[in-house]
PDB file of C-alpha atoms in Angstrom:
ATOM      1  CA  MET D   1      -8.061 -34.024  35.538  1.00 66.00           C
ATOM      2  CA  LYS D   2      -6.969 -30.563  36.395  1.00 68.00           C
ATOM      3  CA  ARG D   3      -3.583 -31.417  34.658  1.00 70.00           C
ATOM      4  CA  ILE D   4      -5.148 -32.260  31.440  1.00 66.00           C
ATOM      5  CA  ASN D   5      -7.508 -29.012  31.606  1.00 57.00           C
ATOM      6  CA  LEU D   6      -4.199 -27.186  32.081  1.00 56.00           C
ATOM      7  CA  ILE D   7      -2.443 -28.641  29.186  1.00 62.00           C
ATOM      8  CA  LEU D   8      -5.488 -28.074  27.000  1.00 59.00           C
ATOM      9  CA  CYS D   9      -5.736 -24.413  27.985  1.00 53.00           C
ATOM     10  CA  PHE D  10      -1.869 -23.856  27.239  1.00 55.00           C
ATOM     11  CA  ILE D  11      -2.213 -25.494  23.959  1.00 58.00           C
ATOM     12  CA  LEU D  12      -5.420 -23.369  23.003  1.00 52.00           C
ATOM     13  CA  MET D  13      -3.691 -20.360  23.997  1.00 55.00           C
ATOM     14  CA  ASN D  14      -0.482 -21.177  21.842  1.00 53.00           C
ATOM     15  CA  VAL D  15      -2.713 -21.892  18.805  1.00 48.00           C
ATOM     16  CA  ALA D  16      -4.466 -18.649  19.108  1.00 50.00           C
ATOM     17  CA  ILE D  17      -1.393 -16.837  19.324  1.00 46.00           C
ATOM     18  CA  TRP D  18       0.373 -18.587  16.365  1.00 44.00           C
ATOM     19  CA  ALA D  19      -3.001 -18.112  14.384  1.00 43.00           C
ATOM     20  CA  GLN D  20      -2.175 -14.372  14.267  1.00 43.00           C
ATOM     21  CA  LYS D  21       1.070 -14.940  12.648  1.00 42.00           C
ATOM     22  CA  VAL D  22       1.233 -12.878   9.206  1.00 40.00           C
ATOM     23  CA  ASP D  23       2.304 -14.597   6.089  1.00 39.00           C
ATOM     24  CA  GLY D  24       3.293 -13.794   2.596  1.00 39.00           C
ATOM     25  CA  ALA D  25       4.263  -9.994   2.234  1.00 43.00           C
ATOM     26  CA  GLY D  26       3.575  -9.293   5.827  1.00 47.00           C
ATOM     27  CA  ASN D  27       6.698 -11.326   7.064  1.00 53.00           C
ATOM     28  CA  ASN D  28       9.323  -9.202   5.136  1.00 76.00           C
ATOM     29  CA  ILE D  29       8.680  -5.802   3.544  1.00 90.00           C
ATOM     30  CA  ASP D  30      12.660  -5.127   3.510  1.00 92.00           C
ATOM     31  CA  PRO D  31      12.917  -6.073  -0.277  1.00 94.00           C
ATOM     32  CA  TYR D  32      10.412  -3.492  -1.058  1.00 95.00           C
ATOM     33  CA  VAL D  33      12.432  -0.581   0.515  1.00 96.00           C
ATOM     34  CA  GLY D  34      14.271   1.480  -1.871  1.00 96.00           C
ATOM     35  CA  THR D  35      13.869   3.337  -5.213  1.00 97.00           C
ATOM     36  CA  TRP D  36      12.390   1.562  -8.179  1.00 98.00           C
ATOM     37  CA  VAL D  37      12.328   3.014 -11.694  1.00 98.00           C
ATOM     38  CA  TYR D  38      10.250   2.518 -14.912  1.00 97.00           C
ATOM     39  CA  GLN D  39      11.282   3.833 -18.247  1.00 96.00           C
ATOM     40  CA  SER D  40       9.532   3.459 -21.634  1.00 94.00           C
ATOM     41  CA  ASN D  41      10.763   5.695 -24.435  1.00 94.00           C
ATOM     42  CA  ASP D  42      10.814   9.368 -22.924  1.00 94.00           C
ATOM     43  CA  THR D  43       8.542   8.515 -19.973  1.00 94.00           C
ATOM     44  CA  ILE D  44      10.173   7.950 -16.489  1.00 96.00           C
ATOM     45  CA  PHE D  45       8.288   6.794 -13.391  1.00 96.00           C
ATOM     46  CA  LYS D  46      10.005   6.436  -9.989  1.00 96.00           C
ATOM     47  CA  ILE D  47       8.812   5.202  -6.679  1.00 96.00           C
ATOM     48  CA  VAL D  48      10.744   5.216  -3.425  1.00 96.00           C
ATOM     49  CA  PHE D  49       9.453   3.299  -0.478  1.00 96.00           C
ATOM     50  CA  GLN D  50      10.451   3.271   3.136  1.00 95.00           C
ATOM     51  CA  LYS D  51       9.173   1.492   6.275  1.00 94.00           C
ATOM     52  CA  GLY D  52       6.379   3.273   8.246  1.00 93.00           C
ATOM     53  CA  ARG D  53       3.609   2.728  10.414  1.00 91.00           C
ATOM     54  CA  LYS D  54      -0.019   3.486  11.037  1.00 91.00           C
ATOM     55  CA  ILE D  55      -1.286   3.942  14.490  1.00 92.00           C
ATOM     56  CA  SER D  56      -5.149   3.819  15.106  1.00 90.00           C
ATOM     57  CA  ARG D  57      -7.187   3.436  18.461  1.00 89.00           C
ATOM     58  CA  TYR D  58      -7.370  -0.311  17.756  1.00 88.00           C
ATOM     59  CA  ALA D  59      -3.921  -1.569  16.346  1.00 89.00           C
ATOM     60  CA  GLU D  60      -0.531  -0.397  14.903  1.00 91.00           C
ATOM     61  CA  THR D  61       0.071  -1.503  11.416  1.00 90.00           C
ATOM     62  CA  HIS D  62       3.582  -1.456  10.075  1.00 92.00           C
ATOM     63  CA  GLY D  63       3.913  -1.139   6.124  1.00 93.00           C
ATOM     64  CA  LEU D  64       5.520   1.038   3.452  1.00 94.00           C
ATOM     65  CA  TYR D  65       5.272   4.695   2.678  1.00 94.00           C
ATOM     66  CA  GLY D  66       6.174   5.773  -0.692  1.00 95.00           C
ATOM     67  CA  GLY D  67       6.621   8.902  -2.919  1.00 95.00           C
ATOM     68  CA  TYR D  68       6.668   9.194  -6.647  1.00 96.00           C
ATOM     69  CA  TYR D  69       8.161  11.051  -9.413  1.00 92.00           C
ATOM     70  CA  PRO D  70       6.812  11.123 -13.093  1.00 95.00           C
ATOM     71  CA  SER D  71       8.546  12.856 -16.069  1.00 93.00           C
ATOM     72  CA  VAL D  72       8.030  13.043 -19.836  1.00 93.00           C
ATOM     73  CA  LYS D  73      10.799  14.257 -22.315  1.00 93.00           C
ATOM     74  CA  GLY D  74      12.921  15.284 -19.444  1.00 90.00           C
ATOM     75  CA  GLU D  75      10.161  17.616 -17.843  1.00 91.00           C
ATOM     76  CA  VAL D  76       9.390  16.631 -14.518  1.00 91.00           C
ATOM     77  CA  LEU D  77       5.336  16.368 -14.105  1.00 89.00           C
ATOM     78  CA  GLU D  78       5.414  16.183 -10.240  1.00 88.00           C
ATOM     79  CA  ASP D  79       8.256  15.392  -7.703  1.00 91.00           C
ATOM     80  CA  TYR D  80       6.840  13.878  -4.645  1.00 93.00           C
ATOM     81  CA  MET D  81       9.901  11.984  -3.596  1.00 89.00           C
ATOM     82  CA  GLY D  82      10.679  14.432  -0.696  1.00 87.00           C
ATOM     83  CA  PRO D  83      10.880  13.484   2.963  1.00 91.00           C
ATOM     84  CA  LEU D  84       8.250  10.765   3.782  1.00 91.00           C
ATOM     85  CA  PRO D  85       6.661  10.418   7.192  1.00 91.00           C
ATOM     86  CA  THR D  86       7.698   7.653   9.453  1.00 87.00           C
ATOM     87  CA  CYS D  87       4.350   7.638  11.414  1.00 91.00           C
ATOM     88  CA  TRP D  88       0.729   8.205  10.671  1.00 89.00           C
ATOM     89  CA  ASN D  89      -0.980   8.611  14.258  1.00 91.00           C
ATOM     90  CA  LEU D  90      -4.682   8.516  13.805  1.00 88.00           C
ATOM     91  CA  LYS D  91      -5.167   9.217  17.633  1.00 88.00           C
ATOM     92  CA  ILE D  92      -3.698  12.709  17.136  1.00 88.00           C
ATOM     93  CA  SER D  93      -4.992  13.596  13.476  1.00 83.00           C
ATOM     94  CA  THR D  94      -7.444  11.566  11.391  1.00 80.00           C
ATOM     95  CA  THR D  95      -6.171  13.398   8.142  1.00 81.00           C
ATOM     96  CA  ARG D  96      -3.206  11.735   6.122  1.00 81.00           C
ATOM     97  CA  PRO D  97      -0.048  13.262   6.158  1.00 84.00           C
ATOM     98  CA  ASP D  98       0.538  15.751   3.415  1.00 82.00           C
ATOM     99  CA  ASN D  99       3.821  14.171   2.613  1.00 85.00           C
ATOM    100  CA  MET D 100       2.420  10.572   2.061  1.00 84.00           C
ATOM    101  CA  TYR D 101       1.524   9.409  -1.397  1.00 93.00           C
ATOM    102  CA  ILE D 102       1.350   5.833  -1.374  1.00 93.00           C
ATOM    103  CA  TRP D 103       0.529   3.577   1.801  1.00 93.00           C
ATOM    104  CA  ALA D 104       0.898  -0.263   1.409  1.00 92.00           C
ATOM    105  CA  PRO D 105      -0.032  -1.860   4.859  1.00 90.00           C
ATOM    106  CA  ASN D 106       2.047  -4.976   5.825  1.00 83.00           C
ATOM    107  CA  SER D 107      -0.660  -7.596   5.105  1.00 68.00           C
ATOM    108  CA  ASN D 108      -1.128 -10.667   3.031  1.00 54.00           C
ATOM    109  CA  ALA D 109      -4.816 -10.026   2.644  1.00 54.00           C
ATOM    110  CA  TYR D 110      -4.608  -8.835  -0.916  1.00 49.00           C
ATOM    111  CA  ASP D 111      -3.374 -11.887  -2.693  1.00 50.00           C
ATOM    112  CA  LYS D 112      -3.014 -15.391  -1.210  1.00 50.00           C
ATOM    113  CA  SER D 113      -0.378 -16.566  -3.871  1.00 54.00           C
ATOM    114  CA  LYS D 114       2.934 -17.754  -2.868  1.00 55.00           C
ATOM    115  CA  VAL D 115       4.577 -14.353  -4.448  1.00 58.00           C
ATOM    116  CA  PRO D 116       4.440 -11.407  -1.882  1.00 69.00           C
ATOM    117  CA  THR D 117       1.704  -8.900  -2.861  1.00 83.00           C
ATOM    118  CA  MET D 118       0.851  -5.787  -1.002  1.00 90.00           C
ATOM    119  CA  GLY D 119      -2.491  -3.909  -1.566  1.00 91.00           C
ATOM    120  CA  ILE D 120      -1.885  -0.068  -1.820  1.00 93.00           C
ATOM    121  CA  SER D 121      -3.709   3.154  -1.290  1.00 92.00           C
ATOM    122  CA  PHE D 122      -2.394   5.836  -3.834  1.00 94.00           C
ATOM    123  CA  TYR D 123      -2.929   9.678  -3.410  1.00 93.00           C
ATOM    124  CA  ASP D 124      -2.646  10.921  -6.918  1.00 92.00           C
ATOM    125  CA  LYS D 125      -1.864  14.691  -6.414  1.00 90.00           C
ATOM    126  CA  ARG D 126      -2.815  15.371  -9.812  1.00 89.00           C
ATOM    127  CA  LYS D 127      -6.254  13.848 -10.127  1.00 91.00           C
ATOM    128  CA  LYS D 128      -7.127  13.870  -6.435  1.00 91.00           C
ATOM    129  CA  HIS D 129      -9.262  10.811  -6.266  1.00 91.00           C
ATOM    130  CA  PHE D 130     -12.299  11.409  -3.764  1.00 88.00           C
ATOM    131  CA  ASN D 131     -11.356  14.889  -3.072  1.00 84.00           C
ATOM    132  CA  GLY D 132      -7.621  13.924  -2.303  1.00 85.00           C
ATOM    133  CA  ARG D 133      -8.530  10.975   0.121  1.00 86.00           C
ATOM    134  CA  GLY D 134      -6.763   8.461  -2.231  1.00 90.00           C
ATOM    135  CA  ILE D 135      -7.737   5.452  -3.895  1.00 93.00           C
ATOM    136  CA  SER D 136      -7.379   1.786  -3.037  1.00 91.00           C
ATOM    137  CA  GLY D 137      -7.607  -1.075  -5.409  1.00 89.00           C
ATOM    138  CA  GLY D 138      -3.831  -1.275  -6.454  1.00 93.00           C
ATOM    139  CA  TYR D 139      -0.989  -3.535  -5.608  1.00 94.00           C
ATOM    140  CA  ILE D 140       2.556  -3.967  -5.768  1.00 95.00           C
ATOM    141  CA  LYS D 141       4.146  -7.362  -6.300  1.00 94.00           C
ATOM    142  CA  LEU D 142       7.946  -8.508  -5.899  1.00 93.00           C
ATOM    143  CA  LEU D 143       8.652 -10.414  -9.143  1.00 94.00           C
ATOM    144  CA  SER D 144      12.323 -10.920  -8.124  1.00 94.00           C
ATOM    145  CA  PRO D 145      14.546  -8.962  -5.829  1.00 95.00           C
ATOM    146  CA  GLU D 146      15.361  -6.563  -8.600  1.00 97.00           C
ATOM    147  CA  LYS D 147      11.869  -6.407 -10.262  1.00 97.00           C
ATOM    148  CA  LEU D 148       8.465  -4.841  -8.949  1.00 97.00           C
ATOM    149  CA  LEU D 149       5.021  -5.163 -10.656  1.00 97.00           C
ATOM    150  CA  TRP D 150       3.081  -1.875  -9.983  1.00 97.00           C
ATOM    151  CA  HIS D 151      -0.571  -2.099 -10.689  1.00 96.00           C
ATOM    152  CA  LEU D 152      -3.479   0.363 -10.166  1.00 96.00           C
ATOM    153  CA  ASP D 153      -7.174  -0.552 -10.918  1.00 95.00           C
ATOM    154  CA  GLU D 154      -9.420   2.378 -10.531  1.00 95.00           C
ATOM    155  CA  LYS D 155     -12.841   0.635 -11.122  1.00 94.00           C
ATOM    156  CA  GLU D 156     -11.883  -1.759  -8.166  1.00 93.00           C
ATOM    157  CA  GLY D 157     -10.654   1.327  -6.080  1.00 91.00           C
ATOM    158  CA  ILE D 158     -14.138   3.134  -6.861  1.00 93.00           C
ATOM    159  CA  TRP D 159     -15.915  -0.196  -5.733  1.00 92.00           C
ATOM    160  CA  TRP D 160     -14.044  -0.297  -2.549  1.00 88.00           C
ATOM    161  CA  GLU D 161     -15.098   3.123  -1.749  1.00 87.00           C
ATOM    162  CA  VAL D 162     -18.625   3.229  -2.621  1.00 88.00           C
ATOM    163  CA  GLU D 163     -19.826  -0.194  -2.456  1.00 86.00           C
ATOM    164  CA  GLY D 164     -22.838  -0.257   0.273  1.00 78.00           C
ATOM    165  CA  ARG D 165     -23.048   3.391   0.499  1.00 80.00           C
ATOM    166  CA  ASP D 166     -26.080   5.379  -0.102  1.00 78.00           C
ATOM    167  CA  ASP D 167     -24.673   8.759   0.458  1.00 79.00           C
ATOM    168  CA  ILE D 168     -22.382   8.955  -2.732  1.00 76.00           C
ATOM    169  CA  GLU D 169     -23.743   9.329  -5.986  1.00 79.00           C
ATOM    170  CA  GLU D 170     -22.222   7.422  -9.252  1.00 83.00           C
ATOM    171  CA  VAL D 171     -18.425   8.073  -9.333  1.00 86.00           C
ATOM    172  CA  LEU D 172     -16.694   7.860 -12.866  1.00 89.00           C
ATOM    173  CA  PRO D 173     -13.265   6.904 -13.587  1.00 92.00           C
ATOM    174  CA  ILE D 174     -10.968   9.956 -14.013  1.00 95.00           C
ATOM    175  CA  GLY D 175      -7.701   8.037 -14.696  1.00 94.00           C
ATOM    176  CA  PHE D 176      -4.179   8.431 -13.023  1.00 94.00           C
ATOM    177  CA  SER D 177      -1.049  10.773 -13.766  1.00 92.00           C
ATOM    178  CA  VAL D 178       1.186   7.863 -13.358  1.00 94.00           C
ATOM    179  CA  PRO D 179       1.242   4.452 -15.368  1.00 95.00           C
ATOM    180  CA  GLU D 180      -1.317   2.122 -14.218  1.00 96.00           C
ATOM    181  CA  HIS D 181       0.490  -1.187 -14.870  1.00 96.00           C
ATOM    182  CA  ALA D 182       4.349  -1.192 -15.044  1.00 97.00           C
ATOM    183  CA  ILE D 183       7.353  -3.510 -14.177  1.00 97.00           C
ATOM    184  CA  LEU D 184       9.964  -1.202 -12.400  1.00 98.00           C
ATOM    185  CA  THR D 185      13.600  -1.999 -11.692  1.00 98.00           C
ATOM    186  CA  LYS D 186      15.337  -1.307  -8.302  1.00 98.00           C
ATOM    187  CA  GLU D 187      18.033   1.340  -8.386  1.00 95.00           C
ATOM    188  CA  LYS D 188      21.430   0.320  -6.876  1.00 86.00           C
TER     189      LYS D 188
END
């Protein structure tokens, strides 16, 4: 009987460990790393992604840090492609690093489809949603090794921020300074 209990305990421990395995986008974020470009007529929108991590009191989350660069008619509107952080340590400071403009946590919680999708928080330096704290509600999705879907949903992001909170008055959409929906091609 002791042997059966020991075997059952071992099986349950293995099941608990394997149940925490991340599927979908969480398994492999390497294909997202690099520079991605969208061009429509005289508008260019570039994003750069690199691996990064976020450390909190409870866990360490790996994901993507991103920067961006929109230009129209050859005029650069913003250039936030400079050096990105490699770590956001909430144990040291609760404020977001000034040089982090996109955060995509390594998780498949956003979309259960077979195509890897990562939810993002976007820190629009021109529009400054929620006083610069950024806005969620967007996602990136690999369409192929060379194509990336970029999507921002401001209404969903507002909902995520204010739902269930009585201390915030009505928040109206203010738009984005970058394309809300675009297919980007990976630069080689």
